[in-house]
PDB file of C-alpha atoms in Angstrom:
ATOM      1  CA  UNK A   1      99.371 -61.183  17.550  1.00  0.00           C
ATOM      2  CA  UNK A   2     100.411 -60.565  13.629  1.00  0.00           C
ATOM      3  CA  UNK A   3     101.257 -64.372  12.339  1.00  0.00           C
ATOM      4  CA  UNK A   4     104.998 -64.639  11.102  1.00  0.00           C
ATOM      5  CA  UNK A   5     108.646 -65.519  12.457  1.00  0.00           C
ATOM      6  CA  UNK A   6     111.582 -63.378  12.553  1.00  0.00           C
ATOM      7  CA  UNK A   7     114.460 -65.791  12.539  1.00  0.00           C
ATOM      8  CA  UNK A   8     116.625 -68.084  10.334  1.00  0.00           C
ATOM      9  CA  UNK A   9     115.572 -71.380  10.321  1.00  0.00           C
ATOM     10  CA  UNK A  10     117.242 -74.356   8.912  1.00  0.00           C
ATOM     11  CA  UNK A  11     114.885 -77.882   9.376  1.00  0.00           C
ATOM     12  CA  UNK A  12     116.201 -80.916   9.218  1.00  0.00           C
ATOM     13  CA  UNK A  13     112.812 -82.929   8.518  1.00  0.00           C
ATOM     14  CA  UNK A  14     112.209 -86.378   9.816  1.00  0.00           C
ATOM     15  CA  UNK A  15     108.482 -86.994  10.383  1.00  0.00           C
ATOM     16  CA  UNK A  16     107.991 -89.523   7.873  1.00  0.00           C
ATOM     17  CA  UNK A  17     105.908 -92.371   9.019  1.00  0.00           C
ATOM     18  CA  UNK A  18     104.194 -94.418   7.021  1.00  0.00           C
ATOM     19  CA  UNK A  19     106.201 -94.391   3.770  1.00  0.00           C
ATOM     20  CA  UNK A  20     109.421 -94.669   6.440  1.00  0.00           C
ATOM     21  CA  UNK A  21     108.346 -97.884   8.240  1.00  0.00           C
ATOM     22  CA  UNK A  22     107.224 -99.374   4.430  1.00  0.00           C
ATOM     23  CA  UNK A  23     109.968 -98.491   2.237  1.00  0.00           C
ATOM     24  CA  UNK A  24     112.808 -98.605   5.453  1.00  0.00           C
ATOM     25  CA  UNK A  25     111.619-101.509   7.196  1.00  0.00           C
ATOM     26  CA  UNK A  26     108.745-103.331   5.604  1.00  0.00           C
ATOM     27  CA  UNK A  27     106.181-103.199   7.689  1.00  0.00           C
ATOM     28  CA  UNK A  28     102.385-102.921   6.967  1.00  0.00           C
ATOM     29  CA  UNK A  29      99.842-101.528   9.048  1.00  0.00           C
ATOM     30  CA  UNK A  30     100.542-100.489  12.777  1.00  0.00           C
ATOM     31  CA  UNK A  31     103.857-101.682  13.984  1.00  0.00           C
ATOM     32  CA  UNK A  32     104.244-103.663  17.587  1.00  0.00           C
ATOM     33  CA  UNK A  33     106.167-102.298  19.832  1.00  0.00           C
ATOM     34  CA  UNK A  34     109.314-104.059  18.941  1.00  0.00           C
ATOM     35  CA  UNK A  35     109.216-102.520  15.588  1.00  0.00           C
ATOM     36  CA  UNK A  36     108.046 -99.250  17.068  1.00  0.00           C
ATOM     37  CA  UNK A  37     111.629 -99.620  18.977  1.00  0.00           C
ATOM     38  CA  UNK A  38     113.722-100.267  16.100  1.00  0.00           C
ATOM     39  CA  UNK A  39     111.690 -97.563  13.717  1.00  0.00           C
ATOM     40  CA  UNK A  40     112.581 -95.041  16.940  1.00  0.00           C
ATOM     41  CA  UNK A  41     116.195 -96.373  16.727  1.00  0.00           C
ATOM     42  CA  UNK A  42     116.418 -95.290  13.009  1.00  0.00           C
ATOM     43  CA  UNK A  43     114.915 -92.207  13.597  1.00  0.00           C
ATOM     44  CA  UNK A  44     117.407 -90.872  16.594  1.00  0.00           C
ATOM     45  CA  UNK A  45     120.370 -91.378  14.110  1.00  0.00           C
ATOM     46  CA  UNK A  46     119.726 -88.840  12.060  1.00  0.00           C
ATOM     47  CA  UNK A  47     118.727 -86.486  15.401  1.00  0.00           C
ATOM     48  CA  UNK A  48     122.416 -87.990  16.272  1.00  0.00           C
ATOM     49  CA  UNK A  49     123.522 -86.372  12.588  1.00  0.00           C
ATOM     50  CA  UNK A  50     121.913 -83.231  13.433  1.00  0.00           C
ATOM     51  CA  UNK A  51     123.553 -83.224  16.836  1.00  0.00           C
ATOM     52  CA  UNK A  52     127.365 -83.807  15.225  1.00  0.00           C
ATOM     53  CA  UNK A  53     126.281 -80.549  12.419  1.00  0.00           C
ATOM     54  CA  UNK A  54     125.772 -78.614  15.690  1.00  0.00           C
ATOM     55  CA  UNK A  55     129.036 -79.386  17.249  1.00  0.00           C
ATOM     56  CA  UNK A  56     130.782 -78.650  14.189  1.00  0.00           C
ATOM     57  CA  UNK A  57     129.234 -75.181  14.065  1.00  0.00           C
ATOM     58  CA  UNK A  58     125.649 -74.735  12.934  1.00  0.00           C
ATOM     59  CA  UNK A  59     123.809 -72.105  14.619  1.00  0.00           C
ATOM     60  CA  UNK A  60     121.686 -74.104  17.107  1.00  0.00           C
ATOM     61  CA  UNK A  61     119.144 -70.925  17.790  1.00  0.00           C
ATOM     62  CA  UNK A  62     118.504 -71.577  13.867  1.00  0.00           C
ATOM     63  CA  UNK A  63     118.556 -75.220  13.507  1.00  0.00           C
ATOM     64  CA  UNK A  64     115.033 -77.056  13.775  1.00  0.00           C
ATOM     65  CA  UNK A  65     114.000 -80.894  13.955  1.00  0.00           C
ATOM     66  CA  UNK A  66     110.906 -82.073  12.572  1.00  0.00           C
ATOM     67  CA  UNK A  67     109.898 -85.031  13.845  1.00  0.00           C
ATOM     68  CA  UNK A  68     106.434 -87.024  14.732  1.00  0.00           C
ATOM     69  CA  UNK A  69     105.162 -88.429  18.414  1.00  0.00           C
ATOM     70  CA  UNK A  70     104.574 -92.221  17.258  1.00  0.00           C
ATOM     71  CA  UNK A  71     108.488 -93.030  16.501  1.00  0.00           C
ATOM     72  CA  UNK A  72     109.866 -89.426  17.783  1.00  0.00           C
ATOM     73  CA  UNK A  73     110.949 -91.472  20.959  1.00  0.00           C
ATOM     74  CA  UNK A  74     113.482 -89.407  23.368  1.00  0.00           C
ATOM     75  CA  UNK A  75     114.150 -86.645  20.171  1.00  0.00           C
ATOM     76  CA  UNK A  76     111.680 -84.163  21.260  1.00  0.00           C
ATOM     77  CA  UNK A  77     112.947 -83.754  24.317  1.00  0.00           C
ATOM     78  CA  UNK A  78     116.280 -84.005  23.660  1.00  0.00           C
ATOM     79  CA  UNK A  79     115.739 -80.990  20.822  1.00  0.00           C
ATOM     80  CA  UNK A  80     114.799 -78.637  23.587  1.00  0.00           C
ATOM     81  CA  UNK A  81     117.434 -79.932  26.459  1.00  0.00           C
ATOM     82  CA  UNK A  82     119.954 -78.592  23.284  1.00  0.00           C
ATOM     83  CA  UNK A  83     118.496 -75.206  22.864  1.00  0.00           C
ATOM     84  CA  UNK A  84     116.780 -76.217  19.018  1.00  0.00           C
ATOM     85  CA  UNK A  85     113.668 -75.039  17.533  1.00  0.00           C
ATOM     86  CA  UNK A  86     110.980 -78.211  17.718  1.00  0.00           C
ATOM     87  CA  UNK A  87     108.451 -78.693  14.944  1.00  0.00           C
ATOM     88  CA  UNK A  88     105.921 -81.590  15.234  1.00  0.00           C
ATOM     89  CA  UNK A  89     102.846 -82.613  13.272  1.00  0.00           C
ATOM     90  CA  UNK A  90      99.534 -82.478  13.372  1.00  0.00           C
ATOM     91  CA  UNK A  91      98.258 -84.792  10.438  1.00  0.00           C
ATOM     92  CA  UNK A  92      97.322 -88.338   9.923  1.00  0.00           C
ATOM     93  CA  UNK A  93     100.350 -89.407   7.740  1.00  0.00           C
ATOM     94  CA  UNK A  94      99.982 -90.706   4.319  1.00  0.00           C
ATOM     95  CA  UNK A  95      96.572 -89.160   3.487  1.00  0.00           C
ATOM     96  CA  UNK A  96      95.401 -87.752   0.503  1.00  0.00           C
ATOM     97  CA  UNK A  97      93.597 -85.058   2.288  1.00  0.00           C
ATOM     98  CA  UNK A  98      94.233 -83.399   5.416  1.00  0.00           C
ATOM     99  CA  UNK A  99      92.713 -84.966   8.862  1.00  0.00           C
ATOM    100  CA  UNK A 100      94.269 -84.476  12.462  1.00  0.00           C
ATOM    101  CA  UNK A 101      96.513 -87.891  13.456  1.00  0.00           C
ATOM    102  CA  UNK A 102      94.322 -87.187  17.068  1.00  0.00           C
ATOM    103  CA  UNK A 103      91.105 -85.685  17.347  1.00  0.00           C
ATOM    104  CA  UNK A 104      92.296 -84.224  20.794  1.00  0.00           C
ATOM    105  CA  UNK A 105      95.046 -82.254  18.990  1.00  0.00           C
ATOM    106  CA  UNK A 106      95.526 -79.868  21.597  1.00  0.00           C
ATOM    107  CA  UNK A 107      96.357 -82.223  24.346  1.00  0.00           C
ATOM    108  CA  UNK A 108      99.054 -83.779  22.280  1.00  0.00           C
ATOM    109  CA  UNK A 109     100.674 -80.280  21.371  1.00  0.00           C
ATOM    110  CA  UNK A 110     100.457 -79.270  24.831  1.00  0.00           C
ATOM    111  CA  UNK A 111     102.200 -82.159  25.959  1.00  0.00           C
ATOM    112  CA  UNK A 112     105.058 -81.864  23.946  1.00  0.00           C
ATOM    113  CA  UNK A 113     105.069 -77.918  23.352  1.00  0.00           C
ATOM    114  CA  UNK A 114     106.871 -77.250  20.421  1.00  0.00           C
ATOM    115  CA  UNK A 115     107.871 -74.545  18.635  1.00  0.00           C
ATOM    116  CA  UNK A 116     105.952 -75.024  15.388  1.00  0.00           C
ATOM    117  CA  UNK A 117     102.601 -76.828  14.632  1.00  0.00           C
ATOM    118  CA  UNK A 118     102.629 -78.467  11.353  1.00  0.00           C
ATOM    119  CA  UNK A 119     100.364 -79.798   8.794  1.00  0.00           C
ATOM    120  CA  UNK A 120     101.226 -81.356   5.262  1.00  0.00           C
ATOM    121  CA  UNK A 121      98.488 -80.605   3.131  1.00  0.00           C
ATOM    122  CA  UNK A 122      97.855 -81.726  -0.488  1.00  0.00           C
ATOM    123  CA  UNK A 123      95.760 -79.064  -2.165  1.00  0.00           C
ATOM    124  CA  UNK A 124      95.206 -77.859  -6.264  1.00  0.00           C
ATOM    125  CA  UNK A 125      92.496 -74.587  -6.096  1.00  0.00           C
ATOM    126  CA  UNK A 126      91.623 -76.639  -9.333  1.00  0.00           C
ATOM    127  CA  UNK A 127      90.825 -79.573  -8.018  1.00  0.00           C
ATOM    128  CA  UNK A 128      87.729 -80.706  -6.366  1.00  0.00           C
ATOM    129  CA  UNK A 129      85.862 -78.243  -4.227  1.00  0.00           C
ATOM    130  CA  UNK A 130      83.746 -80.484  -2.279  1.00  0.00           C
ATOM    131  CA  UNK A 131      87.460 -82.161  -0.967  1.00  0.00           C
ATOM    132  CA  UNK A 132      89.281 -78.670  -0.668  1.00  0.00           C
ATOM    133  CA  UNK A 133      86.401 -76.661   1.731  1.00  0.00           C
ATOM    134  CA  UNK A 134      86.595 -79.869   3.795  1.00  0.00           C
ATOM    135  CA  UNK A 135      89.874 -79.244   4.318  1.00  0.00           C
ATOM    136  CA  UNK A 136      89.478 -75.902   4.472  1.00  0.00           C
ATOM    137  CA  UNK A 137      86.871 -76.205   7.562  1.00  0.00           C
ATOM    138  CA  UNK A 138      89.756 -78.231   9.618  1.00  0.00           C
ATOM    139  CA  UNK A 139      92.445 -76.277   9.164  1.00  0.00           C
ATOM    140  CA  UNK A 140      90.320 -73.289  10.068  1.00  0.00           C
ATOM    141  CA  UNK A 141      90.128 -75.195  13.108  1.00  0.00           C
ATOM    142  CA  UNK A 142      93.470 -75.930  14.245  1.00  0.00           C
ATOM    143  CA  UNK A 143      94.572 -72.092  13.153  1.00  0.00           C
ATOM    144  CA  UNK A 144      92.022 -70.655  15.485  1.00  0.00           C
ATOM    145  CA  UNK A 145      93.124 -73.396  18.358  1.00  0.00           C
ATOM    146  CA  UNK A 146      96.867 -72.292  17.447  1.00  0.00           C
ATOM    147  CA  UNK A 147      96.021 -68.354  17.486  1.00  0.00           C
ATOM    148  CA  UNK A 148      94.314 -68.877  20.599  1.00  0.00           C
ATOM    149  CA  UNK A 149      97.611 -70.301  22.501  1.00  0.00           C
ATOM    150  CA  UNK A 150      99.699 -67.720  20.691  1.00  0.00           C
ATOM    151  CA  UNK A 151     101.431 -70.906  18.790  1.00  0.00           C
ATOM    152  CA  UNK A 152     103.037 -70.938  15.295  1.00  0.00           C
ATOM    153  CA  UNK A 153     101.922 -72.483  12.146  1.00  0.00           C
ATOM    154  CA  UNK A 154     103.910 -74.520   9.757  1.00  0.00           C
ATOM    155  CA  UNK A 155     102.252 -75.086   6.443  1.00  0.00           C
ATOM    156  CA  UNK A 156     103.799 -77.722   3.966  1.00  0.00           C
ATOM    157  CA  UNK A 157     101.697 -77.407   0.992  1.00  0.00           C
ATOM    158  CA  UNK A 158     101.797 -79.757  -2.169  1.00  0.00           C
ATOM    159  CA  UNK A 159     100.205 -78.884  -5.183  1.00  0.00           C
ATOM    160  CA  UNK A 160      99.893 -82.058  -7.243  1.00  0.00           C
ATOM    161  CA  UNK A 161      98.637 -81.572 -10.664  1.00  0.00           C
ATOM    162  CA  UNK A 162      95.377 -82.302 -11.561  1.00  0.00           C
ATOM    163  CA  UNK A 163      95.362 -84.576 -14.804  1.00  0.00           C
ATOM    164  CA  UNK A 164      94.003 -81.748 -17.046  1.00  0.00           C
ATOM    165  CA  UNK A 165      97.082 -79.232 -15.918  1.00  0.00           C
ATOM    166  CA  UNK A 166      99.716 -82.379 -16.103  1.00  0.00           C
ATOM    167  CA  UNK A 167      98.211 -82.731 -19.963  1.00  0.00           C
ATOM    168  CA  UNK A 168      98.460 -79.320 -20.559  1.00  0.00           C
ATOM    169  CA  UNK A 169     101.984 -79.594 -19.419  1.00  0.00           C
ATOM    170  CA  UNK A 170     102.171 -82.527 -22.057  1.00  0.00           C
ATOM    171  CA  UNK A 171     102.720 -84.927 -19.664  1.00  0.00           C
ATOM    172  CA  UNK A 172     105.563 -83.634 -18.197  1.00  0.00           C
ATOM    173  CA  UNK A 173     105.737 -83.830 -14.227  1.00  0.00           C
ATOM    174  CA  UNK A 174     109.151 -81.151 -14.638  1.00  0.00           C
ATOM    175  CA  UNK A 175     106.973 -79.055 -17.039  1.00  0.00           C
ATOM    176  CA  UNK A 176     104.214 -78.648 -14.772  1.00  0.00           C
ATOM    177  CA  UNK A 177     106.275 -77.428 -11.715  1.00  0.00           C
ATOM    178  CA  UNK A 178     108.084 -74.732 -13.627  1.00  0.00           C
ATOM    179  CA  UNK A 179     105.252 -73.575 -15.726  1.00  0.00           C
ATOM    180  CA  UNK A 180     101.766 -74.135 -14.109  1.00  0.00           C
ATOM    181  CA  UNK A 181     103.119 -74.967 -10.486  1.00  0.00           C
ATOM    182  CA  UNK A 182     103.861 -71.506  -9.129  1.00  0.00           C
ATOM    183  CA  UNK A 183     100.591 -69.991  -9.935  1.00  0.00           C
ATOM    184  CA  UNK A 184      98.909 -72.450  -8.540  1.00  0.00           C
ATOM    185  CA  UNK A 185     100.861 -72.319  -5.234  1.00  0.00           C
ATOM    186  CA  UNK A 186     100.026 -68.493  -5.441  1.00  0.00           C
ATOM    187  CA  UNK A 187      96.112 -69.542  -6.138  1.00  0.00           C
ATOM    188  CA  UNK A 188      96.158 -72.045  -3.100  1.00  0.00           C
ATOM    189  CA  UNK A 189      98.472 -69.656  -0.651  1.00  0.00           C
ATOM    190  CA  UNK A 190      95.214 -66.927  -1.363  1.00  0.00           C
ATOM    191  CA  UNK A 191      92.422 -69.227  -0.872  1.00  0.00           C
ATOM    192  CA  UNK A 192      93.668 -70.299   2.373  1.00  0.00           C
ATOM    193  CA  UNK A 193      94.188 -67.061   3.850  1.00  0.00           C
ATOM    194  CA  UNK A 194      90.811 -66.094   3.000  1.00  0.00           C
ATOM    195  CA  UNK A 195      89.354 -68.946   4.778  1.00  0.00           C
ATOM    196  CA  UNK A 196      90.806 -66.786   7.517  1.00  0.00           C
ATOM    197  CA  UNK A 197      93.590 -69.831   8.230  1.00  0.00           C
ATOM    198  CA  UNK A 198      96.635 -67.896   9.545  1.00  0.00           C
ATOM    199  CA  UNK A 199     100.062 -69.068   8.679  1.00  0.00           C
ATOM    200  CA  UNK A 200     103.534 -68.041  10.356  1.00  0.00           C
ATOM    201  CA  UNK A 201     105.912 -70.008   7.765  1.00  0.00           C
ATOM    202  CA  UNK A 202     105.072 -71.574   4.818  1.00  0.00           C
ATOM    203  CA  UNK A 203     106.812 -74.905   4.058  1.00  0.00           C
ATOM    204  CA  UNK A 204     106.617 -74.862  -0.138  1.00  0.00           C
ATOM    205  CA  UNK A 205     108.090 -76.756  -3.242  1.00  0.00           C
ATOM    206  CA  UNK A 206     110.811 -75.206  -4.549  1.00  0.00           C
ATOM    207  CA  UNK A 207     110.313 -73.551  -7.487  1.00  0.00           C
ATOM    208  CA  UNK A 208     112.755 -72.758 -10.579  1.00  0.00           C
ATOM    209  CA  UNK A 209     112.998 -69.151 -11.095  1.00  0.00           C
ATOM    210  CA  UNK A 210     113.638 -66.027  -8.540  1.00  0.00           C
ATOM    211  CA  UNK A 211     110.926 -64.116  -9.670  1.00  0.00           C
ATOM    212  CA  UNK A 212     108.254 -67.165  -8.896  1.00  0.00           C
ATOM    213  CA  UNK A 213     109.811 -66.733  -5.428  1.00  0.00           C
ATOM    214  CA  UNK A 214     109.025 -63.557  -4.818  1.00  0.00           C
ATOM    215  CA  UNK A 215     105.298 -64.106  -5.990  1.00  0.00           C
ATOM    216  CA  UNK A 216     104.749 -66.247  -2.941  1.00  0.00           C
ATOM    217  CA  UNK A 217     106.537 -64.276  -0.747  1.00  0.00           C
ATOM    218  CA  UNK A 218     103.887 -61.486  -1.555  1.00  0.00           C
ATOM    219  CA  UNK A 219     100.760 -63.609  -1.659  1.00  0.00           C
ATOM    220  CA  UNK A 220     102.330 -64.802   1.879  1.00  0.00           C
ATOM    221  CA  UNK A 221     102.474 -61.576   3.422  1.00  0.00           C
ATOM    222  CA  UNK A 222      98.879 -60.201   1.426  1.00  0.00           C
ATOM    223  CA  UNK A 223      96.880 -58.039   3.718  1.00  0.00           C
ATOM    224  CA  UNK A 224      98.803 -56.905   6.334  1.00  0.00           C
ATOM    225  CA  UNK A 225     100.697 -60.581   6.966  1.00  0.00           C
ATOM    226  CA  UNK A 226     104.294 -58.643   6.556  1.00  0.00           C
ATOM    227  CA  UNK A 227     106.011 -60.992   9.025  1.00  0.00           C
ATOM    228  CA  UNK A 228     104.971 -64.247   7.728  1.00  0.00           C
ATOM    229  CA  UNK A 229     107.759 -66.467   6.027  1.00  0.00           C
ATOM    230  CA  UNK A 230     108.585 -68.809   3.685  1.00  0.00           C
ATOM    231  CA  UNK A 231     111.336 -72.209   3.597  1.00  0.00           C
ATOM    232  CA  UNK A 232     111.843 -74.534   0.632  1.00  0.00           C
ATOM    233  CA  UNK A 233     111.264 -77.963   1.011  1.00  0.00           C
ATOM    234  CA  UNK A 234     113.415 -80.334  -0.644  1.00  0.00           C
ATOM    235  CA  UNK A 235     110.695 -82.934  -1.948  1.00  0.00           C
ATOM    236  CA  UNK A 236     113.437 -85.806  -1.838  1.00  0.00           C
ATOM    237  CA  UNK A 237     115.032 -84.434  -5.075  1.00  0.00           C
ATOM    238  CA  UNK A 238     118.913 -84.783  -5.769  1.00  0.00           C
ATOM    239  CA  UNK A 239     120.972 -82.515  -4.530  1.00  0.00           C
ATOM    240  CA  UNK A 240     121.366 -80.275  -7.937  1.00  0.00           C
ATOM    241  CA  UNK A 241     117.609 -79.982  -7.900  1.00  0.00           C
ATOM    242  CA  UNK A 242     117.423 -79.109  -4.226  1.00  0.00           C
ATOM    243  CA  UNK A 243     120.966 -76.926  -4.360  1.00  0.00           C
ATOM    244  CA  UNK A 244     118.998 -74.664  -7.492  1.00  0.00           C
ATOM    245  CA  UNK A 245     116.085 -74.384  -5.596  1.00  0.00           C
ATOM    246  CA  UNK A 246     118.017 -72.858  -2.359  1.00  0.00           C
ATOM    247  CA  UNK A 247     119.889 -70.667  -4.596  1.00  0.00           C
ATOM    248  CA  UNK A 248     117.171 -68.913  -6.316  1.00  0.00           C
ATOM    249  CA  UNK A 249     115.278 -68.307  -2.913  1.00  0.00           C
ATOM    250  CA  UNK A 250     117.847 -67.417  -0.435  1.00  0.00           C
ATOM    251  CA  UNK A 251     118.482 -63.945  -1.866  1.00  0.00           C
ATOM    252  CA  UNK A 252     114.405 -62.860  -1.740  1.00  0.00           C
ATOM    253  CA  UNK A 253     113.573 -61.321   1.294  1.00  0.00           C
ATOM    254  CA  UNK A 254     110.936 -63.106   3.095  1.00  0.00           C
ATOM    255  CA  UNK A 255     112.382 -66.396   2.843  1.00  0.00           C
ATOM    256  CA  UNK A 256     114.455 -67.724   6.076  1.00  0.00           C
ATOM    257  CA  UNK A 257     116.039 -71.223   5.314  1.00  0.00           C
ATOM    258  CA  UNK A 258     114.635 -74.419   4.498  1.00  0.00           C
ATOM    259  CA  UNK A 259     112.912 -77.799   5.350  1.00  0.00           C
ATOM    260  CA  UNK A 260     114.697 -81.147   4.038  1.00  0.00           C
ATOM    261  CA  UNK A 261     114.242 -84.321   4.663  1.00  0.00           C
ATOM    262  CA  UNK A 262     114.990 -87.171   2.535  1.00  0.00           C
ATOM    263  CA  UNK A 263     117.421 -85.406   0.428  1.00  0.00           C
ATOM    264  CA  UNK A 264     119.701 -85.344   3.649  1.00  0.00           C
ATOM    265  CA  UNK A 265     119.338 -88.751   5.237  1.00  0.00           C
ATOM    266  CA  UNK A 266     117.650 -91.046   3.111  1.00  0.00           C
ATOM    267  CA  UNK A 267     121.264 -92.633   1.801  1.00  0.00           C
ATOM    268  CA  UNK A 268     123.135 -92.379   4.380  1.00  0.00           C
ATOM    269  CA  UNK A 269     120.164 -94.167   6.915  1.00  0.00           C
ATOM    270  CA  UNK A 270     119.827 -96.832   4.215  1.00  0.00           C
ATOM    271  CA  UNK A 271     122.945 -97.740   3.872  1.00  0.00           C
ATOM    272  CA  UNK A 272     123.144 -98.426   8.020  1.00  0.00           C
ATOM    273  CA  UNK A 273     120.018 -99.835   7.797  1.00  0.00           C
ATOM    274  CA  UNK A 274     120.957-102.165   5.046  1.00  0.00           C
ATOM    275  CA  UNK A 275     124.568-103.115   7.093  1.00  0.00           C
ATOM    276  CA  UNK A 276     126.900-101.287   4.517  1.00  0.00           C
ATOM    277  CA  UNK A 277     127.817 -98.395   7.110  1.00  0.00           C
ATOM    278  CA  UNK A 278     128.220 -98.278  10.865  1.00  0.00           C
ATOM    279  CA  UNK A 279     126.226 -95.800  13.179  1.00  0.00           C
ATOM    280  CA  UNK A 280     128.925 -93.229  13.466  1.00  0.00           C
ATOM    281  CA  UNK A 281     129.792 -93.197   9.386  1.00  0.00           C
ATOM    282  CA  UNK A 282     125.334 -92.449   8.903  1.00  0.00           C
ATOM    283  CA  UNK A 283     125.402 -90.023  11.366  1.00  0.00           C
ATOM    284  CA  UNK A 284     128.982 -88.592  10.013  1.00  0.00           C
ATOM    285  CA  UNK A 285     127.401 -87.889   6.205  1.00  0.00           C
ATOM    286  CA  UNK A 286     123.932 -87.124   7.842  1.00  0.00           C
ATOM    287  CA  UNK A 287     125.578 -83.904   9.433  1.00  0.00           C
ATOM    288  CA  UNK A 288     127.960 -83.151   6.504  1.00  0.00           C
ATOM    289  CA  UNK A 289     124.655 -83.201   4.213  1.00  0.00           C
ATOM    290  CA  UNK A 290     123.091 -80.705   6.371  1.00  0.00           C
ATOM    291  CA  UNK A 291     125.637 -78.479   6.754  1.00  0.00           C
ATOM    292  CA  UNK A 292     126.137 -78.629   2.996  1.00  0.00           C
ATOM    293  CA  UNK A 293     122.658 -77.526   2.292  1.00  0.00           C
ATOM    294  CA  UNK A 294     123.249 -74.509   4.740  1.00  0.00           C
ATOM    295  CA  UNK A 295     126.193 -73.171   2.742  1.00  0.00           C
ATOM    296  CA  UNK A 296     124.780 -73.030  -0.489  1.00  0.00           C
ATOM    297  CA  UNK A 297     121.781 -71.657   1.171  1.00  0.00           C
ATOM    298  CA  UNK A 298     124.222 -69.046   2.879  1.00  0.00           C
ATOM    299  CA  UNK A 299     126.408 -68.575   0.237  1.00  0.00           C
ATOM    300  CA  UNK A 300     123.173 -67.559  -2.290  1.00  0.00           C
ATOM    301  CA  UNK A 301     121.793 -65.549   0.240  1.00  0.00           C
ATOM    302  CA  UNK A 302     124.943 -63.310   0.402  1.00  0.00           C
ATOM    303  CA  UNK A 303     125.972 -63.605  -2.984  1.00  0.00           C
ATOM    304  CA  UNK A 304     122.569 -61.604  -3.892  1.00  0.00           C
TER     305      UNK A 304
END
């Protein structure tokens, strides 16, 4: 079958692991089970936001949840008892360069059949080849595994500057992204497809201008891929950042929603966390986030 998806899809993303049980909780290295428990407990609130945005009217056939096996607890299968689209990852969290979190990938998807397979990958075309074909060679694998079952891919690709670019850029981090940034998402987007690694969605950085948009919605659907898709992630920016980068890519065809994380729950999980707010208040402001993000994202698209 031709890789791509034909729906909306609005992900609320929660598959954080390592950085969530250090910067959350404080904990180092594996956690015990106890910790495991209350890092699972954390995690189900903001399902529980996702749950209240439902009830007060998001379009559950379009609303996703990303979340991971080791702290996903009861959320996977609750996701599909309520009719939403499941995404789940396949990489070791927190490193540098892609590797599968289980070598027996397969069994793990299997067992929890989602909707969408996903890998974060970290990846500059001008960075170092040795490191990029490596990666190359095992996400070749897991897209021929996931063509094979007739299961969709869900790419999040970072391009983090090399230093040379982030000079050129003058040292700017905001620089880079809007001038060097797209291009090299374009670059990356290209040498993955002709390593023959087949994409249905594309999980990328927003970008600043409409017309970079539609670049990667072109590379993304290069030779012959005219169904595959593109969402914005939202990179734990503010919500101005996040809210510009909606607007200019709701209108270009070929993008279907979004994937945001942090920028939806990180303050209102902190502050329950932290004993400032009770459950129902966190999971009260995680659903009004969310459903804010899907206006603007509406609103842009039909604006257009």
């Amino acid at each position: 079958m031709k890789p791509g998806y034909d729906q909306k899809l609005y992900i609320l993303a929660f598959d954080h692991r390592g950085s969530f049980q250090k910067k959350f909780f404080g904990i180092e290295g594996d956690p015990d089970p106890e910790q495991t428990a209350v890092i699972a407990d954390a995690k189900h609130l903001i399902f529980e936001g996702l749950q209240q945005a439902v009830a007060a009217g998001a379009d559950a056939s379009a609303t996703g949840v990303l979340v991971d096996e080791q702290f996903g607890s009861t959320v996977p299968e609750e996701t599909r008892e309520r009719g939403l689209k499941l995404a789940m990852p396949v990489e070791r969290s927190g490193q540098p360069m892609f590797d599968f979190q289980y070598e027996d990938f397969g069994a793990h998807i299997e067992r929890f059949d989602p909707d969408f397979c996903k890998v974060l990958v970290r990846y500059n075309p001008d960075g170092s080849s040795e490191e990029n074909r490596e990666q190359l060679q095992k996400l070749k694998r897991l897209s021929d595994w996931l063509r094979s079952k007739d299961r969709k891919f869900l790419f999040e690709l970072l391009v983090p500057a090399e230093d040379a670019q982030l000079q050129a850029a003058g040292g700017d981090a905001d620089r880079y992204d809007s001038e060097l940034r797209p291009e090299l998402m374009r670059r990356t987007i290209a040498e993955i497809q002709d390593a023959q690694i087949e994409v249905d969605i594309w999980k990328i950085e927003g970008v600043d201008e409409r017309a970079d948009c539609e670049m990667l919605v072109a590379q993304a659907r290069a030779g012959g891929r005219d169904g595959v898709v593109c969402v914005v992630l939202g990179r734990g920016a503010d919500d101005a950042k996040v809210d510009h980068w909606l607007t200019q890519a709701a209108p270009v065809d070929g993008f279907v929603g979004f994937a945001i994380g942090r920028s939806i729950w990180w303050d209102p999980l902190k502050a329950y966390v932290d004993g400032k707010i009770d459950r129902a208040a966190g999971a009260r402001k995680i659903a009004e986030n969310y459903l804010r993000f899907v206006a603007v994202y509406e609103r842009a698209e039909t604006s257009s």
